[in-house]
Amino acid sequence: GENVEQHPSTLSVQEGDSAVIKCTYSDSASNYFPWYKQELGKGPQLIIDIRSNVGEKKDQRIAVTLNKTAKHFSLHITETQPEDSAVYFCAATLGGFQKLVFGTGTRLLVSP
Amino acid sequence: GAVVSQHPSWVICKSGTSVKIECRSLDFQATTMFWYRQFPKQSLMLMATSNEGSKATYEQGVEKDKFLINHASLTLSTLTVTSAHPEDSSFYICSARRTSGRGSDTQYFGPGTRLTVL
């Protein structure tokens, strides 16, 4: 089955810096890769996703890149703000009725 | 984004009692919903997949008689923790799958329910 690895487990940056979180997946048939942000005591919130037919997607300060050959995808956050501090989870799925397989999460801390 | 609600947001119960958690998709119909469990500082662990009008599919190691799932409508799934014990204390999160006309699916999560069993 699919296996997703996520790095780093923790990431500390200064406000205004960029943050990059990387994930690798094992099943080359996976075709959908969402990223979720989870704040303390809350449910995960979908922040951006990418499907296998594109290599990059951007939404304001957030971007995701996908390298299907290498089977890895990354989340890029530019001009980080303290409110970006949270745990970020990547996930992968074969699509259709297949379940999401989550990474282990990255705790991002943005210091003022 | 789509909205998924959960009720209650937190519950405290005595050992041996049953607790029901509701998950609702507020602005779309969801033929499939999922139930997850999350321990502190860990990732989400899928417990079961709930399909409208049919029996839920449980992940390996999850007791179906202890975690009863009902998906009676396209907007509501319920998880009942039967005969709860302190080890069942956890953060339970549901999600609902929204399918677009182009066949692509997106999964949206509820805010979670904190269960504490005394």
Coordinates of N, CA and C in Angstrom, one line a residue:
Chain A
G1 N 0.8 -1.2 0.0 CA 0.0 0.0 0.0 C 0.8 1.3 0.0
E2 N 0.2 2.4 -0.1 CA 0.9 3.7 -0.1 C 1.5 4.0 1.2
N3 N 2.7 4.6 1.2 CA 3.4 5.0 2.4 C 3.9 6.5 2.1
V4 N 3.6 7.4 3.1 CA 4.0 8.8 2.9 C 5.0 9.2 4.0
E5 N 6.1 9.7 3.7 CA 7.1 10.2 4.6 C 7.1 11.7 4.5
Q6 N 7.3 12.3 5.7 CA 7.2 13.8 5.8 C 8.4 14.3 6.6
H7 N 9.1 15.4 6.1 CA 10.2 16.0 6.8 C 10.2 17.5 6.6
P8 N 10.6 18.3 7.5 CA 11.1 17.8 8.9 C 9.9 17.6 9.8
S9 N 10.2 17.1 11.0 CA 9.1 16.9 11.9 C 8.8 18.2 12.7
T10 N 9.9 19.0 12.8 CA 9.7 20.4 13.4 C 10.5 21.4 12.5
L11 N 9.9 22.6 12.5 CA 10.6 23.6 11.7 C 10.3 25.0 12.3
S12 N 11.4 25.6 12.7 CA 11.3 27.0 13.3 C 11.9 28.0 12.3
V13 N 11.1 29.0 12.1 CA 11.6 30.1 11.2 C 11.3 31.5 11.8
Q14 N 11.9 32.5 11.3 CA 11.6 33.8 11.7 C 10.5 34.4 10.8
E15 N 9.7 35.2 11.4 CA 8.7 35.9 10.6 C 9.2 36.5 9.4
G16 N 8.6 36.3 8.2 CA 9.1 36.8 7.0 C 9.9 35.9 6.2
D17 N 10.5 34.9 6.8 CA 11.2 33.8 6.1 C 10.3 32.9 5.4
S18 N 10.9 32.1 4.5 CA 10.1 31.0 3.8 C 10.3 29.7 4.6
A19 N 9.3 28.8 4.4 CA 9.3 27.5 5.0 C 9.0 26.5 3.9
V20 N 9.7 25.4 4.0 CA 9.5 24.3 3.0 C 9.3 23.0 3.7
I21 N 8.3 22.3 3.4 CA 8.0 21.0 4.0 C 8.0 20.0 2.9
K22 N 8.6 18.8 3.0 CA 8.7 17.9 1.9 C 8.1 16.5 2.3
C23 N 7.5 15.9 1.3 CA 6.9 14.6 1.5 C 7.3 13.7 0.3
T24 N 7.5 12.4 0.6 CA 7.7 11.5 -0.5 C 6.6 10.4 -0.3
Y25 N 6.2 9.8 -1.5 CA 5.2 8.8 -1.5 C 5.8 7.6 -2.2
S26 N 5.2 6.4 -2.0 CA 5.7 5.2 -2.5 C 5.0 4.6 -3.7
D27 N 3.7 4.9 -3.8 CA 2.9 4.3 -4.9 C 2.8 5.3 -6.1
S28 N 3.4 4.9 -7.2 CA 3.5 5.8 -8.4 C 2.1 6.1 -9.0
A29 N 1.1 5.3 -8.6 CA -0.2 5.4 -9.1 C -1.0 6.5 -8.4
S30 N -0.5 7.0 -7.2 CA -1.1 8.1 -6.5 C -1.3 9.3 -7.4
N31 N -2.4 10.0 -7.3 CA -2.6 11.1 -8.2 C -3.2 12.3 -7.6
Y32 N -3.4 12.3 -6.3 CA -3.9 13.5 -5.6 C -3.2 13.7 -4.3
F33 N -2.7 15.0 -4.1 CA -1.9 15.3 -2.9 C -2.3 16.5 -2.2
P34 N -3.1 16.4 -1.2 CA -3.5 17.6 -0.4 C -2.6 17.9 0.7
W35 N -2.7 19.2 1.2 CA -2.0 19.6 2.3 C -3.0 20.2 3.3
Y36 N -2.8 19.8 4.6 CA -3.7 20.3 5.6 C -3.0 21.0 6.7
K37 N -3.6 22.0 7.3 CA -3.1 22.8 8.4 C -3.9 22.5 9.6
Q38 N -3.3 22.1 10.7 CA -4.1 21.8 11.9 C -3.6 22.6 13.1
E39 N -4.4 23.5 13.6 CA -4.1 24.3 14.7 C -4.5 23.5 16.0
L40 N -3.9 23.8 17.1 CA -4.1 23.1 18.3 C -5.6 23.0 18.7
G41 N -6.0 21.8 18.9 CA -7.4 21.5 19.3 C -8.4 21.6 18.2
K42 N -8.0 21.7 17.0 CA -8.9 21.9 15.9 C -8.7 20.7 14.9
G43 N -9.7 20.6 13.9 CA -9.6 19.7 12.9 C -8.7 20.2 11.8
P44 N -8.1 19.3 10.9 CA -7.3 19.7 9.8 C -8.1 20.6 8.8
Q45 N -7.4 21.6 8.3 CA -8.0 22.5 7.3 C -7.3 22.3 6.0
L46 N -8.0 22.0 4.9 CA -7.3 21.9 3.6 C -6.8 23.3 3.2
I47 N -5.5 23.4 2.9 CA -5.0 24.7 2.5 C -4.6 24.7 1.0
I48 N -4.2 23.6 0.4 CA -3.9 23.6 -1.0 C -3.8 22.1 -1.4
D49 N -4.1 21.8 -2.6 CA -3.9 20.5 -3.1 C -3.4 20.5 -4.5
I50 N -2.9 19.4 -5.0 CA -2.4 19.3 -6.4 C -2.7 17.9 -6.9
R51 N -3.0 17.9 -8.2 CA -3.3 16.6 -8.8 C -2.2 16.3 -9.8
S52 N -2.1 15.0 -10.1 CA -0.8 14.6 -10.8 C -0.7 15.1 -12.2
N53 N -1.7 15.8 -12.7 CA -1.5 16.3 -14.1 C -0.9 17.7 -14.2
V54 N -0.5 18.2 -13.0 CA 0.2 19.5 -12.9 C 1.4 19.4 -12.1
G55 N 2.4 20.3 -12.3 CA 3.6 20.2 -11.5 C 3.7 21.2 -10.4
E56 N 2.9 22.3 -10.5 CA 3.0 23.3 -9.4 C 1.6 24.0 -9.3
K57 N 1.3 24.4 -8.1 CA 0.1 25.2 -7.9 C 0.4 26.2 -6.8
K58 N -0.2 27.4 -7.0 CA 0.1 28.5 -6.1 C -1.2 29.2 -5.7
D59 N -1.2 29.6 -4.4 CA -2.3 30.3 -3.9 C -1.8 31.3 -2.9
Q60 N -1.6 32.5 -3.3 CA -1.1 33.6 -2.5 C 0.3 33.2 -2.0
R61 N 0.4 33.1 -0.7 CA 1.8 32.8 -0.1 C 2.1 31.3 0.0
I62 N 1.2 30.5 -0.5 CA 1.3 29.1 -0.4 C 1.5 28.5 -1.8
A63 N 2.4 27.5 -1.9 CA 2.6 26.9 -3.2 C 2.9 25.4 -2.9
V64 N 2.5 24.6 -3.9 CA 2.9 23.1 -3.8 C 3.5 22.7 -5.1
T65 N 4.6 21.9 -5.0 CA 5.2 21.4 -6.2 C 5.2 19.9 -6.2
L66 N 5.1 19.3 -7.3 CA 5.0 17.9 -7.4 C 6.0 17.3 -8.4
N67 N 6.8 16.4 -8.0 CA 7.8 15.7 -8.9 C 7.4 14.3 -9.0
K68 N 6.7 13.9 -10.0 CA 6.2 12.5 -10.1 C 7.3 11.5 -10.4
T69 N 8.3 11.9 -11.1 CA 9.4 11.0 -11.3 C 10.1 10.6 -10.0
A70 N 10.3 11.6 -9.2 CA 11.0 11.3 -7.9 C 10.0 10.9 -6.8
K71 N 8.7 11.0 -7.1 CA 7.7 10.7 -6.2 C 7.8 11.5 -4.9
H72 N 7.9 12.8 -5.1 CA 7.9 13.7 -3.9 C 7.2 15.0 -4.2
F73 N 6.6 15.6 -3.2 CA 5.9 16.9 -3.3 C 6.2 17.7 -2.1
S74 N 6.2 19.0 -2.3 CA 6.6 20.0 -1.3 C 5.6 21.1 -1.1
L75 N 5.6 21.6 0.1 CA 4.8 22.8 0.5 C 5.7 23.9 0.7
H76 N 5.4 25.0 0.1 CA 6.3 26.2 0.2 C 5.4 27.3 0.8
I77 N 5.8 27.9 1.9 CA 5.1 29.1 2.5 C 6.1 30.2 2.5
T78 N 5.7 31.3 1.8 CA 6.6 32.5 1.7 C 6.1 33.6 2.7
E79 N 7.0 34.5 3.1 CA 6.6 35.6 4.0 C 5.8 35.1 5.2
T80 N 6.4 34.1 5.9 CA 5.7 33.5 7.0 C 5.3 34.5 8.1
Q81 N 4.1 34.2 8.7 CA 3.6 35.0 9.7 C 3.3 34.2 11.0
P82 N 3.3 34.8 12.1 CA 3.1 34.0 13.4 C 1.8 33.1 13.3
E83 N 0.8 33.6 12.6 CA -0.4 32.8 12.5 C -0.3 31.6 11.6
D84 N 0.8 31.4 10.9 CA 1.1 30.2 10.1 C 1.6 29.1 11.0
S85 N 1.9 29.4 12.3 CA 2.3 28.4 13.2 C 1.2 27.4 13.4
A86 N 1.5 26.1 13.2 CA 0.6 25.0 13.3 C 1.3 23.7 12.9
V87 N 0.5 22.6 12.9 CA 1.0 21.4 12.3 C 0.5 21.2 10.9
Y88 N 1.4 20.8 10.0 CA 1.0 20.7 8.6 C 1.1 19.2 8.3
F89 N 0.1 18.7 7.6 CA 0.1 17.3 7.2 C 0.0 17.2 5.7
C90 N 0.9 16.4 5.1 CA 0.7 16.1 3.7 C -0.1 14.7 3.6
A91 N -0.6 14.5 2.4 CA -1.3 13.2 2.2 C -1.3 12.8 0.7
A92 N -1.5 11.6 0.5 CA -1.5 11.1 -0.9 C -2.6 10.1 -1.0
T93 N -3.2 10.0 -2.2 CA -4.2 9.0 -2.5 C -4.2 8.6 -3.9
L94 N -4.7 7.4 -4.2 CA -4.9 6.9 -5.6 C -6.1 7.6 -6.2
G95 N -6.9 8.3 -5.4 CA -8.0 9.0 -6.0 C -9.2 8.1 -6.0
G96 N -10.3 8.6 -6.6 CA -11.5 7.8 -6.6 C -12.0 7.5 -5.2
F97 N -12.2 6.3 -4.9 CA -12.7 5.9 -3.6 C -11.6 5.5 -2.6
Q98 N -10.4 5.7 -3.0 CA -9.3 5.3 -2.1 C -9.1 6.3 -1.0
K99 N -8.6 5.8 0.1 CA -8.5 6.6 1.3 C -7.2 7.5 1.2
L100 N -7.2 8.5 2.0 CA -6.0 9.4 2.1 C -4.9 8.7 3.0
V101 N -3.7 8.8 2.6 CA -2.6 8.3 3.5 C -1.8 9.5 3.9
F102 N -1.7 9.7 5.2 CA -1.1 10.9 5.7 C 0.3 10.8 6.1
G103 N 1.1 11.9 6.0 CA 2.4 11.9 6.5 C 2.3 12.1 8.0
T104 N 3.5 12.1 8.7 CA 3.5 12.2 10.1 C 3.4 13.6 10.7
G105 N 3.4 14.6 9.8 CA 3.2 15.9 10.3 C 4.4 16.7 10.5
T106 N 4.3 18.0 10.3 CA 5.4 19.0 10.6 C 4.9 20.1 11.5
R107 N 5.6 20.3 12.6 CA 5.2 21.3 13.5 C 6.0 22.6 13.1
L108 N 5.3 23.6 12.6 CA 5.9 24.8 12.1 C 5.7 25.9 13.2
L109 N 6.8 26.5 13.6 CA 6.8 27.6 14.5 C 7.4 28.8 13.9
V110 N 6.6 29.9 13.8 CA 7.0 31.1 13.2 C 7.2 32.2 14.4
S111 N 8.4 32.6 14.6 CA 8.7 33.5 15.7 C 8.6 34.9 15.2
P112 N 8.0 35.8 16.0 CA 7.9 37.2 15.6 C 9.3 37.9 15.5
Chain B
G1 N -14.0 27.0 0.9 CA -14.0 25.5 1.1 C -15.3 25.1 1.7
A2 N -15.5 23.8 1.6 CA -16.8 23.2 2.1 C -16.7 23.1 3.7
V3 N -17.9 23.0 4.3 CA -18.0 23.1 5.7 C -18.5 21.7 6.2
V4 N -17.8 21.2 7.2 CA -18.2 20.0 7.9 C -18.2 20.3 9.4
S5 N -19.3 19.9 10.0 CA -19.4 20.2 11.5 C -19.4 18.9 12.3
Q6 N -19.1 19.0 13.5 CA -19.1 17.9 14.4 C -19.8 18.4 15.7
H7 N -20.5 17.4 16.3 CA -21.1 17.7 17.6 C -21.2 16.5 18.5
P8 N -20.8 16.6 19.7 CA -20.3 17.8 20.4 C -18.8 18.1 20.1
S9 N -18.4 19.2 20.5 CA -17.0 19.5 20.3 C -16.1 18.9 21.4
W10 N -16.7 18.7 22.6 CA -16.0 17.9 23.6 C -17.1 17.2 24.5
V11 N -16.7 16.1 25.1 CA -17.6 15.4 25.9 C -16.8 14.6 27.0
I12 N -17.4 14.6 28.2 CA -16.8 13.9 29.3 C -17.8 12.9 29.8
C13 N -17.4 11.6 29.9 CA -18.4 10.6 30.3 C -17.8 9.6 31.3
K14 N -18.6 8.9 31.9 CA -18.1 7.9 32.9 C -17.8 6.6 32.1
S15 N -16.9 5.9 32.7 CA -16.6 4.6 32.1 C -17.8 3.6 32.1
G16 N -18.0 3.0 30.9 CA -19.1 2.1 30.8 C -20.3 2.7 30.0
T17 N -20.3 4.0 29.9 CA -21.4 4.6 29.1 C -21.1 4.7 27.6
S18 N -22.1 5.0 26.8 CA -21.9 5.2 25.4 C -22.0 6.6 25.0
V19 N -21.2 7.0 24.0 CA -21.2 8.4 23.5 C -21.4 8.4 22.0
K20 N -22.3 9.3 21.6 CA -22.5 9.5 20.1 C -21.9 10.8 19.6
I21 N -21.2 10.7 18.5 CA -20.7 11.9 17.9 C -21.3 12.0 16.5
E22 N -21.7 13.3 16.2 CA -22.3 13.5 14.9 C -21.4 14.3 14.0
C23 N -21.5 13.9 12.7 CA -20.7 14.6 11.7 C -21.6 15.0 10.6
R24 N -21.6 16.3 10.2 CA -22.5 16.7 9.2 C -21.8 17.5 8.1
S25 N -22.1 17.3 6.9 CA -21.6 18.1 5.8 C -22.7 19.1 5.5
L26 N -22.3 20.4 5.7 CA -23.4 21.5 5.7 C -23.7 22.0 4.4
D27 N -22.8 22.0 3.4 CA -23.1 22.6 2.2 C -22.9 21.7 1.0
F28 N -22.8 20.4 1.2 CA -22.7 19.5 0.1 C -23.1 18.1 0.6
Q29 N -23.4 17.3 -0.4 CA -23.8 15.9 0.0 C -22.6 15.0 -0.1
A30 N -22.5 14.1 0.9 CA -21.3 13.3 1.0 C -21.7 11.8 1.1
T31 N -21.5 11.1 0.0 CA -21.8 9.6 0.0 C -20.8 8.9 0.9
T32 N -19.6 9.5 1.1 CA -18.6 8.9 1.9 C -18.1 9.8 2.9
M33 N -18.0 9.3 4.2 CA -17.4 10.1 5.3 C -16.4 9.2 5.9
F34 N -15.5 9.8 6.6 CA -14.4 9.0 7.3 C -14.4 9.4 8.8
W35 N -14.0 8.5 9.6 CA -13.7 8.7 11.0 C -12.3 8.4 11.4
Y36 N -11.7 9.4 12.0 CA -10.3 9.3 12.4 C -10.2 9.5 13.9
R37 N -9.1 9.0 14.4 CA -8.7 9.2 15.8 C -7.3 9.7 15.8
Q38 N -7.1 10.7 16.7 CA -5.8 11.3 16.8 C -5.3 11.4 18.2
F39 N -4.1 10.9 18.5 CA -3.5 11.0 19.8 C -2.6 12.2 19.8
P40 N -2.3 12.7 21.0 CA -1.5 13.9 21.1 C -0.2 13.8 20.3
K41 N 0.1 14.9 19.5 CA 1.3 15.0 18.7 C 1.5 13.8 17.7
Q42 N 0.4 13.3 17.3 CA 0.5 12.2 16.3 C -0.3 12.5 15.1
S43 N -0.1 11.7 14.1 CA -0.9 11.9 12.8 C -2.3 11.4 13.0
L44 N -3.1 11.5 12.0 CA -4.5 11.0 12.0 C -4.5 9.5 11.7
M45 N -5.2 8.8 12.4 CA -5.4 7.3 12.2 C -6.8 7.0 11.7
L46 N -6.9 6.5 10.5 CA -8.2 6.2 10.0 C -8.8 5.0 10.7
M47 N -10.0 5.2 11.2 CA -10.7 4.2 11.9 C -11.7 3.4 11.0
A48 N -12.4 4.2 10.2 CA -13.4 3.5 9.3 C -13.9 4.4 8.2
T49 N -14.4 3.8 7.2 CA -15.0 4.6 6.1 C -16.5 4.3 6.1
S50 N -17.2 5.4 6.1 CA -18.7 5.3 6.3 C -19.3 5.7 4.9
N51 N -20.1 4.7 4.4 CA -20.8 4.9 3.1 C -22.3 5.0 3.4
E52 N -22.9 6.0 2.8 CA -24.3 6.2 2.9 C -25.1 5.0 2.5
G53 N -26.0 4.6 3.4 CA -26.9 3.5 3.0 C -26.3 2.1 3.1
S54 N -25.0 2.0 3.5 CA -24.4 0.7 3.6 C -23.5 0.6 4.9
K55 N -23.0 -0.6 5.1 CA -22.2 -0.8 6.3 C -20.8 -0.1 6.2
A56 N -20.3 0.3 7.3 CA -19.0 1.0 7.3 C -17.9 -0.1 7.1
T57 N -16.8 0.4 6.5 CA -15.6 -0.4 6.4 C -14.6 0.0 7.4
Y58 N -14.2 -1.0 8.3 CA -13.3 -0.7 9.4 C -11.9 -1.0 9.0
E59 N -11.0 -0.2 9.5 CA -9.6 -0.5 9.4 C -9.2 -1.7 10.3
Q60 N -8.1 -2.3 9.9 CA -7.6 -3.4 10.7 C -7.3 -3.0 12.1
G61 N -7.8 -3.8 13.1 CA -7.6 -3.5 14.5 C -8.6 -2.6 15.1
V62 N -9.6 -2.1 14.4 CA -10.6 -1.3 15.0 C -11.8 -2.2 15.2
E63 N -12.3 -2.2 16.4 CA -13.5 -3.0 16.8 C -14.8 -2.4 16.3
K64 N -15.4 -3.1 15.4 CA -16.7 -2.6 14.8 C -17.8 -2.6 15.8
D65 N -17.8 -3.5 16.8 CA -18.8 -3.6 17.8 C -18.7 -2.5 18.8
K66 N -17.5 -2.0 18.9 CA -17.2 -0.9 19.9 C -17.4 0.5 19.3
F67 N -17.1 0.6 18.1 CA -17.2 1.9 17.4 C -18.3 1.7 16.3
L68 N -19.5 2.0 16.7 CA -20.6 1.9 15.8 C -20.8 3.1 14.9
I69 N -20.9 2.8 13.6 CA -21.0 3.9 12.6 C -22.3 3.8 11.8
N70 N -23.0 4.9 11.7 CA -24.2 4.9 10.9 C -24.2 6.1 10.0
H71 N -24.5 5.9 8.7 CA -24.5 6.9 7.7 C -25.8 6.9 7.0
A72 N -26.8 7.4 7.7 CA -28.2 7.3 7.3 C -28.6 8.2 6.2
S73 N -27.9 9.3 6.1 CA -28.2 10.3 5.0 C -27.0 10.8 4.4
L74 N -27.2 11.6 3.3 CA -26.0 12.1 2.6 C -25.3 13.3 3.3
T75 N -25.8 13.7 4.4 CA -25.2 14.8 5.1 C -24.9 14.4 6.6
L76 N -25.1 13.2 7.0 CA -24.9 12.9 8.4 C -24.4 11.5 8.6
S77 N -23.3 11.5 9.4 CA -22.7 10.2 9.8 C -22.6 10.3 11.3
T78 N -22.8 9.2 12.0 CA -22.6 9.2 13.5 C -21.6 8.1 13.9
L79 N -20.8 8.4 14.9 CA -19.9 7.4 15.5 C -20.4 7.3 17.0
T80 N -20.7 6.0 17.4 CA -21.0 5.8 18.8 C -19.9 4.9 19.4
V81 N -19.4 5.5 20.5 CA -18.4 4.7 21.2 C -19.1 4.0 22.3
T82 N -19.2 2.7 22.2 CA -20.0 1.9 23.2 C -19.1 1.5 24.3
S83 N -19.8 1.4 25.5 CA -19.1 1.0 26.7 C -17.7 1.6 26.8
A84 N -17.7 2.9 26.8 CA -16.4 3.6 26.7 C -15.5 3.4 28.0
H85 N -14.2 3.3 27.8 CA -13.3 3.2 28.8 C -12.2 4.3 28.7
P86 N -11.4 4.5 29.8 CA -10.4 5.6 29.7 C -9.5 5.5 28.5
E87 N -9.2 4.3 28.0 CA -8.3 4.2 26.9 C -8.9 4.7 25.6
D88 N -10.2 4.9 25.6 CA -10.9 5.4 24.4 C -10.8 6.9 24.4
S89 N -10.3 7.5 25.4 CA -10.2 9.0 25.5 C -9.2 9.4 24.3
S90 N -9.7 10.3 23.5 CA -8.9 10.7 22.3 C -9.6 11.9 21.6
F91 N -9.0 12.3 20.6 CA -9.6 13.4 19.7 C -10.1 12.6 18.5
Y92 N -11.4 12.7 18.3 CA -12.1 12.0 17.1 C -12.4 13.1 16.1
I93 N -12.0 12.8 14.9 CA -12.3 13.8 13.8 C -12.9 13.0 12.6
C94 N -14.0 13.7 12.1 CA -14.6 13.1 10.9 C -14.2 13.9 9.6
S95 N -14.4 13.3 8.5 CA -14.2 14.1 7.3 C -15.3 13.6 6.3
A96 N -15.5 14.5 5.3 CA -16.5 14.2 4.3 C -15.9 14.4 2.9
R97 N -16.2 13.5 2.0 CA -15.6 13.6 0.7 C -16.6 14.3 -0.2
R98 N -16.1 15.3 -0.9 CA -17.0 16.0 -1.9 C -16.5 15.6 -3.2
T99 N -17.4 15.2 -4.1 CA -17.0 14.8 -5.4 C -17.5 15.8 -6.4
S100 N -16.6 16.3 -7.3 CA -17.0 17.2 -8.3 C -17.4 16.5 -9.5
G101 N -18.1 17.2 -10.4 CA -18.6 16.6 -11.6 C -17.5 16.0 -12.5
R102 N -16.3 16.5 -12.3 CA -15.2 16.0 -13.2 C -14.5 14.7 -12.6
G103 N -15.2 14.2 -11.5 CA -14.7 13.0 -10.9 C -13.5 13.2 -9.9
S104 N -13.2 14.4 -9.6 CA -12.1 14.6 -8.6 C -12.7 14.8 -7.3
D105 N -12.1 14.2 -6.3 CA -12.6 14.2 -4.9 C -11.8 15.1 -4.0
T106 N -12.4 15.7 -3.1 CA -11.7 16.5 -2.1 C -12.3 16.2 -0.7
Q107 N -11.4 16.0 0.3 CA -11.9 15.6 1.6 C -11.8 16.8 2.5
Y108 N -12.9 17.1 3.2 CA -12.9 18.2 4.2 C -13.2 17.6 5.6
F109 N -12.5 18.2 6.6 CA -12.5 17.7 7.9 C -13.4 18.6 8.8
G110 N -14.0 17.9 9.8 CA -14.7 18.6 10.9 C -13.8 19.1 11.9
P111 N -14.3 19.8 12.9 CA -13.4 20.5 13.9 C -13.0 19.5 15.0
G112 N -13.5 18.3 15.0 CA -13.0 17.3 16.0 C -13.9 17.3 17.2
T113 N -13.8 16.2 17.9 CA -14.5 16.0 19.2 C -13.5 15.4 20.2
R114 N -13.4 16.1 21.3 CA -12.5 15.7 22.4 C -13.3 14.8 23.3
L115 N -13.0 13.5 23.4 CA -13.7 12.6 24.3 C -12.8 12.3 25.5
T116 N -13.3 12.5 26.7 CA -12.6 12.1 27.9 C -13.5 11.2 28.7
V117 N -12.9 10.0 29.0 CA -13.7 9.0 29.7 C -13.0 8.8 31.1
L118 N -13.9 9.1 32.1 CA -13.4 9.0 33.5 C -13.4 7.6 34.1

